Tab-separated table of C-alpha atoms (C1' of nucleotides) in Angstrom:
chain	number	residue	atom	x	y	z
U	1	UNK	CA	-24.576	-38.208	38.686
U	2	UNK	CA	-26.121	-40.732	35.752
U	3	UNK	CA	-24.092	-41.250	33.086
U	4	UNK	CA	-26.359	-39.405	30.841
U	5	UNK	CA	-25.517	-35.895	32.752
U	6	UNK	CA	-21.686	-36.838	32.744
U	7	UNK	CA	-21.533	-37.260	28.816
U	8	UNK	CA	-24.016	-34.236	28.384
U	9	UNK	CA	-21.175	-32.365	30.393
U	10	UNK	CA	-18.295	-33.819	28.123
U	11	UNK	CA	-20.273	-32.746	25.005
U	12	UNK	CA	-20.334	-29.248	26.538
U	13	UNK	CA	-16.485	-28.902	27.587
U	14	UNK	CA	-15.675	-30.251	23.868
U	15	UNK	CA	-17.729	-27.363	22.478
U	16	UNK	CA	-15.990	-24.608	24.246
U	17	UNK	CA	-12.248	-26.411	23.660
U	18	UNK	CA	-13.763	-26.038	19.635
U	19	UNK	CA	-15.133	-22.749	19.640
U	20	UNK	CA	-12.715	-21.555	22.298
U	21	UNK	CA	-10.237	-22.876	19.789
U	22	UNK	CA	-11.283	-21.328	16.827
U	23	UNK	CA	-11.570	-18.097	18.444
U	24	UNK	CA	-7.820	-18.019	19.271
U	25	UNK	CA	-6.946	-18.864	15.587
U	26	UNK	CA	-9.190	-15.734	14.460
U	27	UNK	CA	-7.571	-13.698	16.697
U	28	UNK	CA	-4.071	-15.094	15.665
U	29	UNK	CA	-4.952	-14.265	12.043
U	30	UNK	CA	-6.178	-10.567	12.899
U	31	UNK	CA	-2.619	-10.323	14.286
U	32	UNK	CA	-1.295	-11.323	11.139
U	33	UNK	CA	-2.915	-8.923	9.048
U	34	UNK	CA	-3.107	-5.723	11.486
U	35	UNK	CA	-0.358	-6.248	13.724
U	36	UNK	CA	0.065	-3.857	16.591
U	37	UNK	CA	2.794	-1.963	15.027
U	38	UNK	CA	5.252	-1.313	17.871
U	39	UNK	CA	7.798	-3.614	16.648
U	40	UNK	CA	10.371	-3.583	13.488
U	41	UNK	CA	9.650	-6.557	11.936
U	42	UNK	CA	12.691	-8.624	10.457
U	43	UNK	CA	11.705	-7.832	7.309
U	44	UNK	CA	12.063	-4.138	7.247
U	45	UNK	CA	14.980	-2.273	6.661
U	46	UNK	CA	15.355	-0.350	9.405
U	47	UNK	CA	18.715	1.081	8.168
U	48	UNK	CA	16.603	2.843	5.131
U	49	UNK	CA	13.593	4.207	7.443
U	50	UNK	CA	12.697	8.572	6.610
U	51	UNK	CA	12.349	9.906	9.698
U	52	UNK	CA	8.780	10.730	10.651
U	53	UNK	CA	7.747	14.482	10.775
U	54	UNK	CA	4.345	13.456	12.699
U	55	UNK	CA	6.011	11.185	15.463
U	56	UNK	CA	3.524	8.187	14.354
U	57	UNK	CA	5.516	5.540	12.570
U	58	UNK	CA	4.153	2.183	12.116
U	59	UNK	CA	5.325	-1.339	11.414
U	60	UNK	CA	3.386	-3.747	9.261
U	61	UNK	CA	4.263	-7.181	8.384
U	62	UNK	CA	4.736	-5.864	5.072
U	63	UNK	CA	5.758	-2.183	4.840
U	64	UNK	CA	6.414	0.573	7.057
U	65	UNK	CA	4.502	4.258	7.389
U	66	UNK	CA	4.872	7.453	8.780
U	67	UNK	CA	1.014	8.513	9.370
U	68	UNK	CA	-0.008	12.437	9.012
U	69	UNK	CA	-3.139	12.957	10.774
U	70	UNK	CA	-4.145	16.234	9.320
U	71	UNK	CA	-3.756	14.917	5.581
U	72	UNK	CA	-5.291	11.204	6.784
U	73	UNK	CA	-2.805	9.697	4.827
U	74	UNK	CA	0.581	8.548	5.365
U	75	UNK	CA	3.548	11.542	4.622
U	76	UNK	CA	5.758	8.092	3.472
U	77	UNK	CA	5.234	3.987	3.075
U	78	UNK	CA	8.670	2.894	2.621
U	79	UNK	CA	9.405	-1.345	2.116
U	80	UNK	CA	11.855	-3.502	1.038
U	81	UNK	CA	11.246	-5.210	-2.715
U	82	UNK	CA	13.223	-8.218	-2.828
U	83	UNK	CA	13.482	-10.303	-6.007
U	84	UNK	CA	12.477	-13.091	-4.086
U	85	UNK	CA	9.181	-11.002	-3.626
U	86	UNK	CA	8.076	-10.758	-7.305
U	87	UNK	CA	4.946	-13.435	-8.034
U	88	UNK	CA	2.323	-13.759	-10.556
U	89	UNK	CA	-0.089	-15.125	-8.212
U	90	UNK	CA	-3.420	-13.493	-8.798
U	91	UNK	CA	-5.284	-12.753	-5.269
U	92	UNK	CA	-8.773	-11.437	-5.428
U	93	UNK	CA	-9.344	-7.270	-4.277
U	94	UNK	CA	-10.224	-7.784	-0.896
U	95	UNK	CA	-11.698	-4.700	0.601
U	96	UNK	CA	-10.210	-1.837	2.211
U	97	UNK	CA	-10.379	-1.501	6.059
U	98	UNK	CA	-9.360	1.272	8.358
U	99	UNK	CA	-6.102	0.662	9.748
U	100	UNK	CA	-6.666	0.136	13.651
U	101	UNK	CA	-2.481	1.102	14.280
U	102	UNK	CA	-3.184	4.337	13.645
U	103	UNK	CA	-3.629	5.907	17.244
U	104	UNK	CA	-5.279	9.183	15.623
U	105	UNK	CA	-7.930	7.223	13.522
U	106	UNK	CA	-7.068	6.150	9.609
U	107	UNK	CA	-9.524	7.573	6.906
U	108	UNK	CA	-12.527	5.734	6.425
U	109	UNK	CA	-12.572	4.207	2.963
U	110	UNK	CA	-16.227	6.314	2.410
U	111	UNK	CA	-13.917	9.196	1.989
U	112	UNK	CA	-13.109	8.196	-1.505
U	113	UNK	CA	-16.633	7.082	-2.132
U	114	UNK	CA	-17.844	8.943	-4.880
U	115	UNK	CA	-14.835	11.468	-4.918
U	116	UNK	CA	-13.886	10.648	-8.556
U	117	UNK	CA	-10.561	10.012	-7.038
U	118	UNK	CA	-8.780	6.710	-6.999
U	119	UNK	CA	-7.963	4.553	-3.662
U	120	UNK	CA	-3.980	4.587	-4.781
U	121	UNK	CA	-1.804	2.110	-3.039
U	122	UNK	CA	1.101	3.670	-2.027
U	123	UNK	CA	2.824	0.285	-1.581
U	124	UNK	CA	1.028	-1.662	-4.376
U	125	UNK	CA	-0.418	-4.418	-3.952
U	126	UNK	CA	1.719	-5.651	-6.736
U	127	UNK	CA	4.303	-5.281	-4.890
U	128	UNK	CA	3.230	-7.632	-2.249
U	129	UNK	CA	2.144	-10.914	-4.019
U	130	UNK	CA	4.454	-13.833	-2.270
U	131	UNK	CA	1.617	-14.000	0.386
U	132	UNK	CA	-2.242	-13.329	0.560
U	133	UNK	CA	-1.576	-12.021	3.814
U	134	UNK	CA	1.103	-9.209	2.883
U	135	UNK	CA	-1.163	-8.698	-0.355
U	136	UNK	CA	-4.187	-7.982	1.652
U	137	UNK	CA	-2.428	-6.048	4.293
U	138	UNK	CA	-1.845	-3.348	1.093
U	139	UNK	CA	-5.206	-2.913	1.526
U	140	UNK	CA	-5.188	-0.613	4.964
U	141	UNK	CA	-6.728	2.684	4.169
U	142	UNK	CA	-3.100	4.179	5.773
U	143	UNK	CA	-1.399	3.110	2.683
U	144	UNK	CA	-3.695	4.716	0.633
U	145	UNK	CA	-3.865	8.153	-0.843
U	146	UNK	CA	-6.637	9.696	-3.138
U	147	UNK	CA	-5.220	9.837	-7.161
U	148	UNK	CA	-6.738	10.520	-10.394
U	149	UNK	CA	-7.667	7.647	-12.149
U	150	UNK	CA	-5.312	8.578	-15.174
U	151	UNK	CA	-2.422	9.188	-13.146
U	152	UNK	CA	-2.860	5.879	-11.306
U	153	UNK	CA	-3.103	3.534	-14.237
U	154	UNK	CA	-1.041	5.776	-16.061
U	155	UNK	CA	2.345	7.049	-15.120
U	156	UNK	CA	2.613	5.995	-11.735
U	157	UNK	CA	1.897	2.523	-12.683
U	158	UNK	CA	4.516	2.436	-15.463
U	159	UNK	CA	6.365	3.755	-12.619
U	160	UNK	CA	5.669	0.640	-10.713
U	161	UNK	CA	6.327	-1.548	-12.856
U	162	UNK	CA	9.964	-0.175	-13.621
U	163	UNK	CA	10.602	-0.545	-9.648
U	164	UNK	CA	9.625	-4.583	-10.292
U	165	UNK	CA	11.814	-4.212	-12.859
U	166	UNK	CA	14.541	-3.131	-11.060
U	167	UNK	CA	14.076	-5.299	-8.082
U	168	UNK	CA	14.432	-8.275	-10.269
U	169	UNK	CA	17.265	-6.683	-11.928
U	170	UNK	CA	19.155	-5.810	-9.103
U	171	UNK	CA	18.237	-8.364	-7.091
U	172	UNK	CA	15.826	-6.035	-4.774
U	173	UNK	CA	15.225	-2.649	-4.076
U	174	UNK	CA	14.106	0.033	-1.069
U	175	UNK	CA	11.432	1.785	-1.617
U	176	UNK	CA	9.759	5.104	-0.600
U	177	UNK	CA	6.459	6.924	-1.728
U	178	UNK	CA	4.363	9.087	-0.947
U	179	UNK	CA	2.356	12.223	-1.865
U	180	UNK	CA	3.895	15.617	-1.193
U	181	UNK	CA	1.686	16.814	1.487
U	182	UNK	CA	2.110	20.787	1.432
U	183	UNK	CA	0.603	23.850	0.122
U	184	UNK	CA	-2.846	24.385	-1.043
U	185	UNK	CA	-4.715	20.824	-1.615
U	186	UNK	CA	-8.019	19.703	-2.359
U	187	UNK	CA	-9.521	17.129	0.108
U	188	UNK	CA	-12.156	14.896	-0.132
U	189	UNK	CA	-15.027	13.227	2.092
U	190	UNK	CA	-16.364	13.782	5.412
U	191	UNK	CA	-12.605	13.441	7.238
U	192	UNK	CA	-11.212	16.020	4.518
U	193	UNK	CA	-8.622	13.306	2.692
U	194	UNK	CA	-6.127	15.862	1.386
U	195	UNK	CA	-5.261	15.240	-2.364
U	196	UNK	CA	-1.574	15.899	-3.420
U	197	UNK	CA	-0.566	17.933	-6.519
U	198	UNK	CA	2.958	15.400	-6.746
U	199	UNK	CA	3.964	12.297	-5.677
U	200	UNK	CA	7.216	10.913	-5.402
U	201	UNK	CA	8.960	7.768	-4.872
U	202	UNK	CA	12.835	7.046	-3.897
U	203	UNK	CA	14.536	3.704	-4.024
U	204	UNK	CA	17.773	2.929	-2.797
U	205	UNK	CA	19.814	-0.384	-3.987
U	206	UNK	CA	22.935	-1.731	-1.651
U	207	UNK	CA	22.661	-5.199	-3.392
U	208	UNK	CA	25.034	-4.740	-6.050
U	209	UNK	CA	28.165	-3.257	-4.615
U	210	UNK	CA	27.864	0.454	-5.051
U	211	UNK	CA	24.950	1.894	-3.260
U	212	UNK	CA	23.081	3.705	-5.655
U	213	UNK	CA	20.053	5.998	-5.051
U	214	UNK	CA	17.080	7.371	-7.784
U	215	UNK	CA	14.251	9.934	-7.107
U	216	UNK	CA	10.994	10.513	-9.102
U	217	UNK	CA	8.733	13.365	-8.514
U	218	UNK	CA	5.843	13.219	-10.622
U	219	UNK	CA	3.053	15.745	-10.982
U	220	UNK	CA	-0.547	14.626	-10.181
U	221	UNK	CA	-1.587	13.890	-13.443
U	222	UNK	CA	-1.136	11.685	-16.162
U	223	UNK	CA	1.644	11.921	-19.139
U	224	UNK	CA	3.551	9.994	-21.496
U	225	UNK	CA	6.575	11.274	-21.193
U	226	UNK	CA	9.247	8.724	-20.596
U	227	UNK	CA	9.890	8.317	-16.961
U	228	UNK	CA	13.666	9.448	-16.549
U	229	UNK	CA	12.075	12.802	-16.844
U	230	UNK	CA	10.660	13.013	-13.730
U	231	UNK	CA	13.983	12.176	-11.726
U	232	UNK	CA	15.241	14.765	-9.501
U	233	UNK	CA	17.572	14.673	-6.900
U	234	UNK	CA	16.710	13.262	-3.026
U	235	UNK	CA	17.806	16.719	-1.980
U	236	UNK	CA	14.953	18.188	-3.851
U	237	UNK	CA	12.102	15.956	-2.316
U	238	UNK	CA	13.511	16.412	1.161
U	239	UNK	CA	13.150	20.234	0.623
U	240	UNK	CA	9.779	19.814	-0.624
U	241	UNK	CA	8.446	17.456	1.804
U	242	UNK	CA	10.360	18.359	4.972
U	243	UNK	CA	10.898	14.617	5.028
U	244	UNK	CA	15.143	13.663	5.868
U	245	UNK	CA	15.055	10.122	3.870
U	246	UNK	CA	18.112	7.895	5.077
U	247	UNK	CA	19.695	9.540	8.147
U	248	UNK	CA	20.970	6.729	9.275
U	249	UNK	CA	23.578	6.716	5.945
U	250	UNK	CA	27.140	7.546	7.062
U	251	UNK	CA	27.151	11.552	5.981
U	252	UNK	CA	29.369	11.955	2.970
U	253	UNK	CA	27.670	8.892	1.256
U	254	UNK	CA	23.984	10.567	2.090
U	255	UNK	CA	25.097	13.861	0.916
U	256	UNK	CA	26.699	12.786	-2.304
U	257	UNK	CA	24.261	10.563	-3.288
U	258	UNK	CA	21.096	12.678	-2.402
U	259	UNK	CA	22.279	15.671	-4.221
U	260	UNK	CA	22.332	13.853	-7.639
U	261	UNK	CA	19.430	13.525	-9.966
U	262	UNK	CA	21.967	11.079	-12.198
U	263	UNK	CA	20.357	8.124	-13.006
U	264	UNK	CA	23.021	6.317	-15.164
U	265	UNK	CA	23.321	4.107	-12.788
U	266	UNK	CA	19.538	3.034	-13.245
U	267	UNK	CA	18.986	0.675	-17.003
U	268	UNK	CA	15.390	1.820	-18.295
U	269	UNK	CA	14.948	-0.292	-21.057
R	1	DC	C1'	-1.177	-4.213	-13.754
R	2	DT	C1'	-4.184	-0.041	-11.952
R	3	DG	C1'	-8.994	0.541	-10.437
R	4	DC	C1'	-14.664	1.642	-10.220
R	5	DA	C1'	-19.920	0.883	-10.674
R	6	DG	C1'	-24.095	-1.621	-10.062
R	7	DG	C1'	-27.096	-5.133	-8.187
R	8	DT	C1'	-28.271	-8.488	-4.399
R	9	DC	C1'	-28.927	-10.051	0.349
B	1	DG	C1'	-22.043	-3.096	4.833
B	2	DA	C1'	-20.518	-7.457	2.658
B	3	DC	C1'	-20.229	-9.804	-1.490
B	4	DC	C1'	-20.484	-10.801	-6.442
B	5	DT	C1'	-20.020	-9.778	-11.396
B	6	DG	C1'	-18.840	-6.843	-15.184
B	7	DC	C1'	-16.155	-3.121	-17.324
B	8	DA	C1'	-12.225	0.383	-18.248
B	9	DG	C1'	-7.373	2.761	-18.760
DNA sequence: CTGCAGGTC
DNA sequence: GACCTGCAG
């Protein structure tokens, strides 16, 4: 062997160690983003998970779901929104991708295409600013369900922006949303994307002493109305949604604090 | 913040 | 389909 063919060989193995390489870090990063979803990640709350009502519950880096197959959209997103969470880092849209956890298929994103429905984040991507990875992850179609455009940048994101609010103000909050997936809905697309008539969202605070719970349930449209109007008790969405919301609360605390629609407890202004 | 539409490659 | 820019509530 000359010593041309012995460096032509060296050139060769260094190639593959590159590419080979750079392969593993792609493949590292896809983990990051779309992890496999059979673990609770240290992040979540585990203590504040609904219980699932489809038997498909799924861990992201960055927020938890409960995925309903027949509605292709998730019955609840629930994640924790710490103070330390809240960032005014601006991260470019990227674009929405199925989300490959889901064993029964996610909704394409074409669903929405041309639906005159929003792609609503049910964990918003505001929400999930203190990484680019944890923002983008928002971005699974399984957090998404279809809203009016009104709604979206209307009521439910005043909504949102009381929970950051809050979170700052209480130093963090639980969170859990979701559209009321019964009764007679429209759907749109190909895969049938049902579209909710109300949407709710629960949060839960243990930071400050006192555990204290609050419970929106919002119609599907858009309104000024001042936003302790839609509270209602946790009782009300559990009827409603079939959903059981922190079972793993010692009893008397659950059932005191879920039959209350008092939100004194809760500063608006 | 919450999003969509249109044009290019 | 991916990517960019512009526009709207």
């Amino acid at each position: 062997m000359n010593r041309k063919t012995i460096f032509s060989l060296i050139a060769i193995l260094i190639l593959f160690a590159v590419f080979g390489y750079e392969y593993f870090l792609e493949e590292e990063t896809r983990k990051e983003i779309v992890n496999e979803g059979e673990k609770v990640k240290g992040d979540t709350n585990e203590y504040f998970l609904p219980t699932s009502s489809t038997g498909q519950i799924i861990h992201h880096e960055g927020y938890s779901l409960s995925y309903n197959e027949a509605h292709e959209q998730a019955e609840w997103v629930a994640y924790e929104l710490k103070k330390s969470h809240l960032s005014s880092t601006n991260f470019k849209r990227p674009y929405f991708e199925i989300d490959k956890t889901v064993k029964t298929g996610a909704a394409h994103w074409r669903n929405y295409k041309d639906s005159g429905y929003d792609r609503g984040h049910l964990c918003p991507a505001g929400d999930r600013k203190f990484s680019k990875e944890a923002h983008d992850e928002t971005f699974l179609t399984s957090n998404i369900s279809p809203q009016k455009h009104d709604f979206n940048s209307g009521v439910w994101n005043r909504l949102e922006q009381k929970v950051r609010y809050w979170a700052n103000k209480y130093d963090g909050v639980f969170v859990v949303t979701g559209g009321v997936l019964k009764g007679q809905m429209k759907s749109i697309g190909d895969e049938e994307v049902s579209v909710p008539n109300q949407f709710y969202k629960i949060l839960i605070d243990n930071n400050t002493g006192v555990t204290k719970m609050i419970a929106f349930l919002l119609p599907h449209e858009n309104s000024n109305e001042p936003l302790y109007k839609f509270v209602v008790s946790v009782d009300k969405v559990e009827k409603l949604t079939g959903i059981d919301f922190f079972p793993e609360l010692e009893d008397s605390v659950e059932n005191q604090l879920e039959a209350s629609n008092n939100y004194k407890k809760w500063q608006f202004y």
